[in-house]
Amino acid sequence: TTEIINMQKFKIKQIIGISTWNYINMIDRCAICRNSLNEPSIDYQSNMTFYNTHPVVAINDTNFIAFGKCGHTFHIDCIEKWLYENQKCPLCARIWFYDKINKLK
C-alpha cells in the first residue's frame, strides 16, 4: 500500500538580494579595437614609436577612455577615429555625445 506523508507547505515571505556592481568591469573592452579598456588601444600599441616621438598626441589622444551619454565606452583614440566619419555611436547608432572622459590608470 502507498502511504502518503503529510508534509507542511512553506511560503517565502521575503527575499533580500545582495550584490555588487562595477561599471568598468561590466564593460571591460573597447568595442572598436576589442582591447581591454584598462590598457591602451591596439592602434596605440602598434604605433608605439609614433606616439613616443609625438608626446602631445600621446597625452591628448591615447591614454583616456571616453564614456558616451548612451552608456557605451571606448578608447578615446578609437572613438575619435570613428566619429571622424560617423557621428553616431558604433553600438547603438545614437548621436554621440561625450558624458565624461577618464584617464587610463
N, CA, C and O atoms as a printed pandas DataFrame, in Angstrom:
     atom_number atom_name residue_name chain_id  residue_number  x_coord  y_coord  z_coord
0              1         N          THR        A               1    0.830   -1.181    0.000
1              2        CA          THR        A               1    0.000    0.000    0.000
2              3         C          THR        A               1    0.881    1.254    0.000
3              4         O          THR        A               1    2.016    1.259    0.477
4              5         N          THR        A               2    0.310    2.284   -0.546
5              6        CA          THR        A               2    1.030    3.555   -0.615
6              7         C          THR        A               2    0.650    4.411    0.569
7              8         O          THR        A               2   -0.524    4.636    0.862
8              9         N          GLU        A               3    1.664    4.871    1.225
9             10        CA          GLU        A               3    1.431    5.717    2.393
10            11         C          GLU        A               3    1.776    7.159    2.021
11            12         O          GLU        A               3    2.878    7.426    1.542
12            13         N          ILE        A               4    0.866    8.066    2.233
13            14        CA          ILE        A               4    1.086    9.471    1.920
14            15         C          ILE        A               4    1.570   10.179    3.177
15            16         O          ILE        A               4    0.927   10.146    4.226
16            17         N          ILE        A               5    2.727   10.821    3.032
17            18        CA          ILE        A               5    3.281   11.555    4.164
18            19         C          ILE        A               5    2.799   12.991    4.052
19            20         O          ILE        A               5    2.986   13.643    3.025
20            21         N          ASN        A               6    2.195   13.463    5.087
21            22        CA          ASN        A               6    1.670   14.819    5.120
22            23         C          ASN        A               6    2.791   15.786    5.493
23            24         O          ASN        A               6    3.196   15.859    6.653
24            25         N          MET        A               7    3.292   16.531    4.497
25            26        CA          MET        A               7    4.349   17.499    4.769
26            27         C          MET        A               7    3.746   18.894    4.757
27            28         O          MET        A               7    2.871   19.212    3.951
28            29         N          GLN        A               8    4.222   19.688    5.641
29            30        CA          GLN        A               8    3.724   21.046    5.736
30            31         C          GLN        A               8    4.323   21.888    4.606
31            32         O          GLN        A               8    5.523   21.814    4.345
32            33         N          LYS        A               9    3.488   22.686    3.940
33            34        CA          LYS        A               9    3.966   23.565    2.881
34            35         C          LYS        A               9    4.595   24.798    3.513
35            36         O          LYS        A               9    4.266   25.175    4.638
36            37         N          PHE        A              10    5.492   25.409    2.779
37            38        CA          PHE        A              10    6.096   26.635    3.289
38            39         C          PHE        A              10    5.912   27.750    2.263
39            40         O          PHE        A              10    5.734   27.495    1.072
40            41         N          LYS        A              11    5.957   28.985    2.747
41            42        CA          LYS        A              11    5.818   30.157    1.896
42            43         C          LYS        A              11    7.044   31.041    2.079
43            44         O          LYS        A              11    7.561   31.203    3.184
44            45         N          ILE        A              12    7.486   31.601    0.979
45            46        CA          ILE        A              12    8.573   32.569    1.047
46            47         C          ILE        A              12    7.942   33.914    1.381
47            48         O          ILE        A              12    7.088   34.411    0.646
48            49         N          LYS        A              13    8.367   34.490    2.485
49            50        CA          LYS        A              13    7.792   35.757    2.919
50            51         C          LYS        A              13    8.586   36.955    2.409
51            52         O          LYS        A              13    8.018   38.019    2.162
52            53         N          GLN        A              14    9.893   36.785    2.252
53            54        CA          GLN        A              14   10.710   37.917    1.854
54            55         C          GLN        A              14   12.006   37.424    1.209
55            56         O          GLN        A              14   12.595   36.432    1.639
56            57         N          ILE        A              15   12.429   38.134    0.176
57            58        CA          ILE        A              15   13.715   37.857   -0.454
58            59         C          ILE        A              15   14.520   39.153   -0.417
59            60         O          ILE        A              15   14.046   40.212   -0.829
60            61         N          ILE        A              16   15.728   39.045    0.078
61            62        CA          ILE        A              16   16.613   40.206    0.119
62            63         C          ILE        A              16   17.802   39.906   -0.787
63            64         O          ILE        A              16   18.598   39.010   -0.506
64            65         N          GLY        A              17   17.912   40.658   -1.871
65            66        CA          GLY        A              17   19.011   40.461   -2.809
66            67         C          GLY        A              17   20.223   41.283   -2.399
67            68         O          GLY        A              17   20.096   42.446   -2.018
68            69         N          ILE        A              18   21.383   40.678   -2.478
69            70        CA          ILE        A              18   22.632   41.361   -2.162
70            71         C          ILE        A              18   23.574   41.159   -3.340
71            72         O          ILE        A              18   23.797   40.033   -3.783
72            73         N          SER        A              19   24.127   42.268   -3.846
73            74        CA          SER        A              19   25.058   42.147   -4.966
74            75         C          SER        A              19   25.987   43.350   -4.992
75            76         O          SER        A              19   25.780   44.336   -4.284
76            77         N          THR        A              20   27.011   43.245   -5.824
77            78        CA          THR        A              20   27.897   44.377   -6.064
78            79         C          THR        A              20   27.924   44.634   -7.554
79            80         O          THR        A              20   27.608   43.755   -8.355
80            81         N          TRP        A              21   28.302   45.840   -7.918
81            82        CA          TRP        A              21   28.299   46.209   -9.321
82            83         C          TRP        A              21   29.404   47.212   -9.574
83            84         O          TRP        A              21   29.592   48.146   -8.794
84            85         N          ASN        A              22   30.133   47.026  -10.658
85            86        CA          ASN        A              22   31.187   47.954  -11.040
86            87         C          ASN        A              22   31.055   48.223  -12.524
87            88         O          ASN        A              22   31.135   47.297  -13.330
88            89         N          TYR        A              23   30.855   49.480  -12.898
89            90        CA          TYR        A              23   30.610   49.846  -14.293
90            91         C          TYR        A              23   31.751   49.440  -15.216
91            92         O          TYR        A              23   31.507   48.872  -16.281
92            93         N          ILE        A              24   32.976   49.718  -14.831
93            94        CA          ILE        A              24   34.123   49.397  -15.690
94            95         C          ILE        A              24   34.235   47.894  -15.911
95            96         O          ILE        A              24   34.555   47.464  -17.020
96            97         N          ASN        A              25   33.981   47.084  -14.884
97            98        CA          ASN        A              25   34.057   45.634  -15.052
98            99         C          ASN        A              25   32.955   45.099  -15.956
99           100         O          ASN        A              25   33.138   44.081  -16.624
100          101         N          MET        A              26   31.810   45.782  -15.981
101          102        CA          MET        A              26   30.722   45.338  -16.843
102          103         C          MET        A              26   31.086   45.561  -18.321
103          104         O          MET        A              26   30.733   44.760  -19.187
104          105         N          ILE        A              27   31.783   46.639  -18.583
105          106        CA          ILE        A              27   32.171   46.979  -19.945
106          107         C          ILE        A              27   33.686   47.052  -19.953
107          108         O          ILE        A              27   34.256   48.131  -19.791
108          109         N          ASP        A              28   34.337   45.928  -20.138
109          110        CA          ASP        A              28   35.787   45.912  -19.965
110          111         C          ASP        A              28   36.565   45.933  -21.270
111          112         O          ASP        A              28   37.795   45.898  -21.248
112          113         N          ARG        A              29   35.877   45.990  -22.411
113          114        CA          ARG        A              29   36.566   46.001  -23.701
114          115         C          ARG        A              29   36.036   47.132  -24.572
115          116         O          ARG        A              29   34.851   47.464  -24.550
116          117         N          CYS        A              30   36.943   47.706  -25.332
117          118        CA          CYS        A              30   36.560   48.706  -26.330
118          119         C          CYS        A              30   35.920   47.947  -27.498
119          120         O          CYS        A              30   36.528   47.027  -28.045
120          121         N          ALA        A              31   34.719   48.321  -27.874
121          122        CA          ALA        A              31   34.020   47.612  -28.950
122          123         C          ALA        A              31   34.622   47.900  -30.324
123          124         O          ALA        A              31   34.307   47.208  -31.293
124          125         N          ILE        A              32   35.472   48.901  -30.417
125          126        CA          ILE        A              32   36.085   49.228  -31.708
126          127         C          ILE        A              32   37.355   48.416  -31.929
127          128         O          ILE        A              32   37.492   47.750  -32.955
128          129         N          CYS        A              33   38.290   48.463  -30.972
129          130        CA          CYS        A              33   39.559   47.733  -31.158
130          131         C          CYS        A              33   39.567   46.383  -30.431
131          132         O          CYS        A              33   40.462   45.568  -30.651
132          133         N          ARG        A              34   38.583   46.148  -29.577
133          134        CA          ARG        A              34   38.428   44.898  -28.808
134          135         C          ARG        A              34   39.506   44.691  -27.750
135          136         O          ARG        A              34   39.619   43.599  -27.194
136          137         N          ASN        A              35   40.295   45.712  -27.466
137          138        CA          ASN        A              35   41.302   45.604  -26.419
138          139         C          ASN        A              35   40.677   46.015  -25.090
139          140         O          ASN        A              35   39.656   46.702  -25.057
140          141         N          SER        A              36   41.295   45.591  -24.008
141          142        CA          SER        A              36   40.816   45.944  -22.676
142          143         C          SER        A              36   40.819   47.456  -22.496
143          144         O          SER        A              36   41.726   48.140  -22.970
144          145         N          LEU        A              37   39.806   47.976  -21.813
145          146        CA          LEU        A              37   39.764   49.405  -21.515
146          147         C          LEU        A              37   40.773   49.791  -20.444
147          148         O          LEU        A              37   41.010   50.976  -20.212
148          149         N          ASN        A              38   41.363   48.804  -19.795
149          150        CA          ASN        A              38   42.384   49.072  -18.786
150          151         C          ASN        A              38   43.775   49.192  -19.397
151          152         O          ASN        A              38   44.749   49.431  -18.682
152          153         N          GLU        A              39   43.874   49.029  -20.711
153          154        CA          GLU        A              39   45.139   49.127  -21.440
154          155         C          GLU        A              39   44.949   50.083  -22.611
155          156         O          GLU        A              39   43.816   50.340  -23.018
156          157         N          PRO        A              40   46.045   50.615  -23.160
157          158        CA          PRO        A              40   45.911   51.464  -24.357
158          159         C          PRO        A              40   45.306   50.679  -25.523
159          160         O          PRO        A              40   45.309   49.448  -25.529
160          161         N          SER        A              41   44.796   51.405  -26.496
161          162        CA          SER        A              41   44.163   50.770  -27.652
162          163         C          SER        A              41   45.174   49.972  -28.475
163          164         O          SER        A              41   46.384   50.157  -28.344
164          165         N          ILE        A              42   44.664   49.093  -29.316
165          166        CA          ILE        A              42   45.504   48.298  -30.214
166          167         C          ILE        A              42   46.295   49.222  -31.139
167          168         O          ILE        A              42   47.478   48.989  -31.388
168          169         N          ASP        A              43   45.651   50.260  -31.642
169          170        CA          ASP        A              43   46.330   51.205  -32.529
170          171         C          ASP        A              43   47.486   51.887  -31.812
171          172         O          ASP        A              43   48.561   52.057  -32.387
172          173         N          TYR        A              44   47.277   52.269  -30.586
173          174        CA          TYR        A              44   48.349   52.893  -29.795
174          175         C          TYR        A              44   49.517   51.926  -29.635
175          176         O          TYR        A              44   50.672   52.309  -29.816
176          177         N          GLN        A              45   49.216   50.676  -29.297
177          178        CA          GLN        A              45   50.275   49.689  -29.089
178          179         C          GLN        A              45   51.037   49.396  -30.377
179          180         O          GLN        A              45   52.249   49.187  -30.338
180          181         N          SER        A              46   50.353   49.378  -31.510
181          182        CA          SER        A              46   51.026   49.072  -32.777
182          183         C          SER        A              46   51.832   50.259  -33.304
183          184         O          SER        A              46   52.727   50.076  -34.129
184          185         N          ASN        A              47   51.531   51.460  -32.843
185          186        CA          ASN        A              47   52.250   52.663  -33.279
186          187         C          ASN        A              47   53.035   53.291  -32.134
187          188         O          ASN        A              47   53.148   54.514  -32.056
188          189         N          MET        A              48   53.570   52.474  -31.258
189          190        CA          MET        A              48   54.267   52.965  -30.072
190          191         C          MET        A              48   55.397   53.926  -30.432
191          192         O          MET        A              48   55.603   54.919  -29.734
192          193         N          THR        A              49   56.131   53.649  -31.508
193          194        CA          THR        A              49   57.226   54.531  -31.918
194          195         C          THR        A              49   56.693   55.917  -32.256
195          196         O          THR        A              49   57.270   56.926  -31.852
196          197         N          PHE        A              50   55.596   55.964  -32.994
197          198        CA          PHE        A              50   54.992   57.250  -33.352
198          199         C          PHE        A              50   54.575   58.018  -32.100
199          200         O          PHE        A              50   54.882   59.202  -31.960
200          201         N          TYR        A              51   53.881   57.345  -31.203
201          202        CA          TYR        A              51   53.393   58.029  -30.009
202          203         C          TYR        A              51   54.533   58.442  -29.080
203          204         O          TYR        A              51   54.433   59.466  -28.404
204          205         N          ASN        A              52   55.600   57.669  -29.035
205          206        CA          ASN        A              52   56.745   58.037  -28.197
206          207         C          ASN        A              52   57.470   59.266  -28.740
207          208         O          ASN        A              52   58.045   60.036  -27.969
208          209         N          THR        A              53   57.450   59.456  -30.050
209          210        CA          THR        A              53   58.125   60.618  -30.634
210          211         C          THR        A              53   57.195   61.817  -30.766
211          212         O          THR        A              53   57.639   62.913  -31.107
212          213         N          HIS        A              54   55.915   61.616  -30.500
213          214        CA          HIS        A              54   54.928   62.699  -30.536
214          215         C          HIS        A              54   54.175   62.720  -29.202
215          216         O          HIS        A              54   53.015   62.313  -29.147
216          217         N          PRO        A              55   54.821   63.190  -28.124
217          218        CA          PRO        A              55   54.210   63.117  -26.797
218          219         C          PRO        A              55   52.902   63.879  -26.663
219          220         O          PRO        A              55   52.060   63.513  -25.843
220          221         N          VAL        A              56   52.714   64.938  -27.457
221          222        CA          VAL        A              56   51.457   65.681  -27.367
222          223         C          VAL        A              56   50.298   64.802  -27.815
223          224         O          VAL        A              56   49.224   64.830  -27.214
224          225         N          VAL        A              57   50.514   64.019  -28.870
225          226        CA          VAL        A              57   49.479   63.092  -29.344
226          227         C          VAL        A              57   49.180   62.059  -28.268
227          228         O          VAL        A              57   48.017   61.755  -28.005
228          229         N          ALA        A              58   50.209   61.525  -27.652
229          230        CA          ALA        A              58   50.013   60.512  -26.610
230          231         C          ALA        A              58   49.242   61.078  -25.430
231          232         O          ALA        A              58   48.355   60.416  -24.892
232          233         N          ILE        A              59   49.571   62.290  -25.027
233          234        CA          ILE        A              59   48.878   62.888  -23.883
234          235         C          ILE        A              59   47.437   63.206  -24.238
235          236         O          ILE        A              59   46.536   62.985  -23.429
236          237         N          ASN        A              60   47.210   63.722  -25.439
237          238        CA          ASN        A              60   45.875   64.186  -25.793
238          239         C          ASN        A              60   44.940   63.096  -26.290
239          240         O          ASN        A              60   43.725   63.223  -26.137
240          241         N          ASP        A              61   45.460   62.042  -26.872
241          242        CA          ASP        A              61   44.579   61.116  -27.577
242          243         C          ASP        A              61   44.529   59.693  -27.051
243          244         O          ASP        A              61   43.506   59.032  -27.232
244          245         N          THR        A              62   45.553   59.192  -26.423
245          246        CA          THR        A              62   45.614   57.748  -26.281
246          247         C          THR        A              62   45.455   57.210  -24.876
247          248         O          THR        A              62   45.196   56.017  -24.716
248          249         N          ASN        A              63   45.594   58.013  -23.877
249          250        CA          ASN        A              63   45.568   57.488  -22.519
250          251         C          ASN        A              63   44.243   57.729  -21.815
251          252         O          ASN        A              63   44.190   57.790  -20.587
252          253         N          PHE        A              64   43.175   57.866  -22.589
253          254        CA          PHE        A              64   41.890   58.195  -21.998
254          255         C          PHE        A              64   40.787   57.267  -22.491
255          256         O          PHE        A              64   40.864   56.706  -23.584
256          257         N          ILE        A              65   39.762   57.119  -21.659
257          258        CA          ILE        A              65   38.574   56.344  -22.003
258          259         C          ILE        A              65   37.420   57.324  -22.132
259          260         O          ILE        A              65   37.219   58.165  -21.256
260          261         N          ALA        A              66   36.662   57.224  -23.215
261          262        CA          ALA        A              66   35.523   58.106  -23.456
262          263         C          ALA        A              66   34.227   57.377  -23.119
263          264         O          ALA        A              66   33.984   56.270  -23.597
264          265         N          PHE        A              67   33.408   58.004  -22.299
265          266        CA          PHE        A              67   32.089   57.485  -21.948
266          267         C          PHE        A              67   31.052   58.312  -22.701
267          268         O          PHE        A              67   31.063   59.541  -22.635
268          269         N          GLY        A              68   30.164   57.638  -23.411
269          270        CA          GLY        A              68   29.117   58.345  -24.138
270          271         C          GLY        A              68   27.866   58.504  -23.299
271          272         O          GLY        A              68   27.657   57.757  -22.343
272          273         N          LYS        A              69   27.028   59.474  -23.651
273          274        CA          LYS        A              69   25.743   59.670  -22.963
274          275         C          LYS        A              69   24.861   58.431  -23.108
275          276         O          LYS        A              69   23.988   58.185  -22.276
276          277         N          CYS        A              70   25.092   57.651  -24.167
277          278        CA          CYS        A              70   24.309   56.437  -24.408
278          279         C          CYS        A              70   24.729   55.287  -23.495
279          280         O          CYS        A              70   24.053   54.260  -23.438
280          281         N          GLY        A              71   25.852   55.461  -22.776
281          282        CA          GLY        A              71   26.315   54.425  -21.858
282          283         C          GLY        A              71   27.430   53.549  -22.400
283          284         O          GLY        A              71   27.932   52.683  -21.684
284          285         N          HIS        A              72   27.828   53.754  -23.643
285          286        CA          HIS        A              72   28.905   52.949  -24.214
286          287         C          HIS        A              72   30.258   53.618  -23.987
287          288         O          HIS        A              72   30.353   54.839  -23.859
288          289         N          THR        A              73   31.306   52.787  -23.938
289          290        CA          THR        A              73   32.638   53.247  -23.563
290          291         C          THR        A              73   33.676   52.756  -24.567
291          292         O          THR        A              73   33.636   51.605  -25.002
292          293         N          PHE        A              74   34.607   53.640  -24.929
293          294        CA          PHE        A              74   35.643   53.322  -25.910
294          295         C          PHE        A              74   36.946   54.019  -25.530
295          296         O          PHE        A              74   36.941   54.967  -24.745
296          297         N          HIS        A              75   38.067   53.545  -26.090
297          298        CA          HIS        A              75   39.301   54.328  -26.000
298          299         C          HIS        A              75   39.046   55.626  -26.759
299          300         O          HIS        A              75   38.368   55.625  -27.786
300          301         N          ILE        A              76   39.579   56.714  -26.263
301          302        CA          ILE        A              76   39.283   57.994  -26.920
302          303         C          ILE        A              76   39.835   58.048  -28.341
303          304         O          ILE        A              76   39.199   58.631  -29.220
304          305         N          ASP        A              77   41.002   57.455  -28.588
305          306        CA          ASP        A              77   41.526   57.490  -29.957
306          307         C          ASP        A              77   40.678   56.636  -30.892
307          308         O          ASP        A              77   40.548   56.961  -32.072
308          309         N          CYS        A              78   40.102   55.555  -30.388
309          310        CA          CYS        A              78   39.223   54.704  -31.215
310          311         C          CYS        A              78   37.942   55.448  -31.593
311          312         O          CYS        A              78   37.558   55.470  -32.762
312          313         N          ILE        A              79   37.282   56.056  -30.608
313          314        CA          ILE        A              79   36.011   56.732  -30.895
314          315         C          ILE        A              79   36.239   57.994  -31.723
315          316         O          ILE        A              79   35.397   58.348  -32.548
316          317         N          GLU        A              80   37.365   58.677  -31.515
317          318        CA          GLU        A              80   37.648   59.873  -32.314
318          319         C          GLU        A              80   37.800   59.520  -33.796
319          320         O          GLU        A              80   37.303   60.241  -34.662
320          321         N          LYS        A              81   38.483   58.419  -34.085
321          322        CA          LYS        A              81   38.622   57.977  -35.482
322          323         C          LYS        A              81   37.256   57.614  -36.064
323          324         O          LYS        A              81   36.959   57.938  -37.214
324          325         N          TRP        A              82   36.433   56.944  -35.266
325          326        CA          TRP        A              82   35.091   56.566  -35.700
326          327         C          TRP        A              82   34.258   57.815  -35.991
327          328         O          TRP        A              82   33.590   57.895  -37.022
328          329         N          LEU        A              83   34.300   58.785  -35.081
329          330        CA          LEU        A              83   33.480   59.988  -35.211
330          331         C          LEU        A              83   33.908   60.882  -36.368
331          332         O          LEU        A              83   33.135   61.728  -36.818
332          333         N          TYR        A              84   35.115   60.702  -36.846
333          334        CA          TYR        A              84   35.587   61.478  -37.990
334          335         C          TYR        A              84   34.711   61.222  -39.218
335          336         O          TYR        A              84   34.496   62.121  -40.031
336          337         N          GLU        A              85   34.204   59.983  -39.349
337          338        CA          GLU        A              85   33.373   59.628  -40.498
338          339         C          GLU        A              85   31.913   59.398  -40.147
339          340         O          GLU        A              85   31.059   59.416  -41.033
340          341         N          ASN        A              86   31.610   59.182  -38.868
341          342        CA          ASN        A              86   30.246   58.854  -38.469
342          343         C          ASN        A              86   29.987   59.469  -37.102
343          344         O          ASN        A              86   30.749   59.212  -36.170
344          345         N          GLN        A              87   28.957   60.259  -36.952
345          346        CA          GLN        A              87   28.684   60.958  -35.692
346          347         C          GLN        A              87   27.831   60.145  -34.724
347          348         O          GLN        A              87   27.353   60.673  -33.719
348          349         N          LYS        A              88   27.640   58.863  -35.025
349          350        CA          LYS        A              88   26.793   58.017  -34.181
350          351         C          LYS        A              88   27.618   56.984  -33.435
351          352         O          LYS        A              88   28.688   56.581  -33.891
352          353         N          CYS        A              89   27.113   56.561  -32.284
353          354        CA          CYS        A              89   27.757   55.505  -31.502
354          355         C          CYS        A              89   27.823   54.234  -32.347
355          356         O          CYS        A              89   26.824   53.864  -32.964
356          357         N          PRO        A              90   28.967   53.560  -32.392
357          358        CA          PRO        A              90   29.073   52.348  -33.208
358          359         C          PRO        A              90   28.230   51.181  -32.701
359          360         O          PRO        A              90   28.005   50.225  -33.442
360          361         N          LEU        A              91   27.762   51.238  -31.464
361          362        CA          LEU        A              91   26.977   50.129  -30.918
362          363         C          LEU        A              91   25.471   50.346  -30.992
363          364         O          LEU        A              91   24.733   49.421  -31.332
364          365         N          CYS        A              92   25.002   51.554  -30.679
365          366        CA          CYS        A              92   23.551   51.762  -30.615
366          367         C          CYS        A              92   23.036   52.732  -31.680
367          368         O          CYS        A              92   21.826   52.922  -31.802
368          369         N          ALA        A              93   23.930   53.341  -32.446
369          370        CA          ALA        A              93   23.592   54.257  -33.542
370          371         C          ALA        A              93   22.901   55.543  -33.079
371          372         O          ALA        A              93   22.280   56.234  -33.887
372          373         N          ARG        A              94   23.004   55.867  -31.792
373          374        CA          ARG        A              94   22.513   57.170  -31.325
374          375         C          ARG        A              94   23.583   58.212  -31.625
375          376         O          ARG        A              94   24.769   57.892  -31.712
376          377         N          ILE        A              95   23.156   59.461  -31.782
377          378        CA          ILE        A              95   24.124   60.538  -31.971
378          379         C          ILE        A              95   25.060   60.542  -30.767
379          380         O          ILE        A              95   24.611   60.505  -29.622
380          381         N          TRP        A              96   26.374   60.588  -31.036
381          382        CA          TRP        A              96   27.367   60.500  -29.959
382          383         C          TRP        A              96   27.525   61.838  -29.240
383          384         O          TRP        A              96   27.769   62.873  -29.860
384          385         N          PHE        A              97   27.381   61.786  -27.925
385          386        CA          PHE        A              97   27.698   62.905  -27.051
386          387         C          PHE        A              97   28.583   62.363  -25.946
387          388         O          PHE        A              97   28.297   61.310  -25.376
388          389         N          TYR        A              98   29.655   63.075  -25.643
389          390        CA          TYR        A              98   30.525   62.657  -24.544
390          391         C          TYR        A              98   29.819   62.905  -23.218
391          392         O          TYR        A              98   29.239   63.968  -22.994
392          393         N          ASP        A              99   29.880   61.906  -22.345
393          394        CA          ASP        A              99   29.388   62.073  -20.983
394          395         C          ASP        A              99   30.550   62.480  -20.086
395          396         O          ASP        A              99   30.470   63.447  -19.329
396          397         N          LYS        A             100   31.642   61.707  -20.193
397          398        CA          LYS        A             100   32.854   62.038  -19.443
398          399         C          LYS        A             100   34.043   61.356  -20.095
399          400         O          LYS        A             100   33.889   60.452  -20.916
400          401         N          ILE        A             101   35.224   61.803  -19.717
401          402        CA          ILE        A             101   36.472   61.217  -20.205
402          403         C          ILE        A             101   37.353   60.964  -18.994
403          404         O          ILE        A             101   37.617   61.874  -18.208
404          405         N          ASN        A             102   37.811   59.717  -18.847
405          406        CA          ASN        A             102   38.673   59.343  -17.719
406          407         C          ASN        A             102   40.050   58.948  -18.224
407          408         O          ASN        A             102   40.184   58.348  -19.291
408          409         N          LYS        A             103   41.057   59.283  -17.462
409          410        CA          LYS        A             103   42.428   58.897  -17.790
410          411         C          LYS        A             103   42.639   57.431  -17.444
411          412         O          LYS        A             103   42.178   56.963  -16.404
412          413         N          LEU        A             104   43.339   56.704  -18.318
413          414        CA          LEU        A             104   43.701   55.315  -18.017
414          415         C          LEU        A             104   44.629   55.292  -16.819
415          416         O          LEU        A             104   45.470   56.175  -16.651
416          417         N          LYS        A             105   44.471   54.277  -15.991
417          418        CA          LYS        A             105   45.334   54.155  -14.805
418          419         C          LYS        A             105   46.549   53.335  -15.127
419          420         O          LYS        A             105   47.396   53.120  -14.259
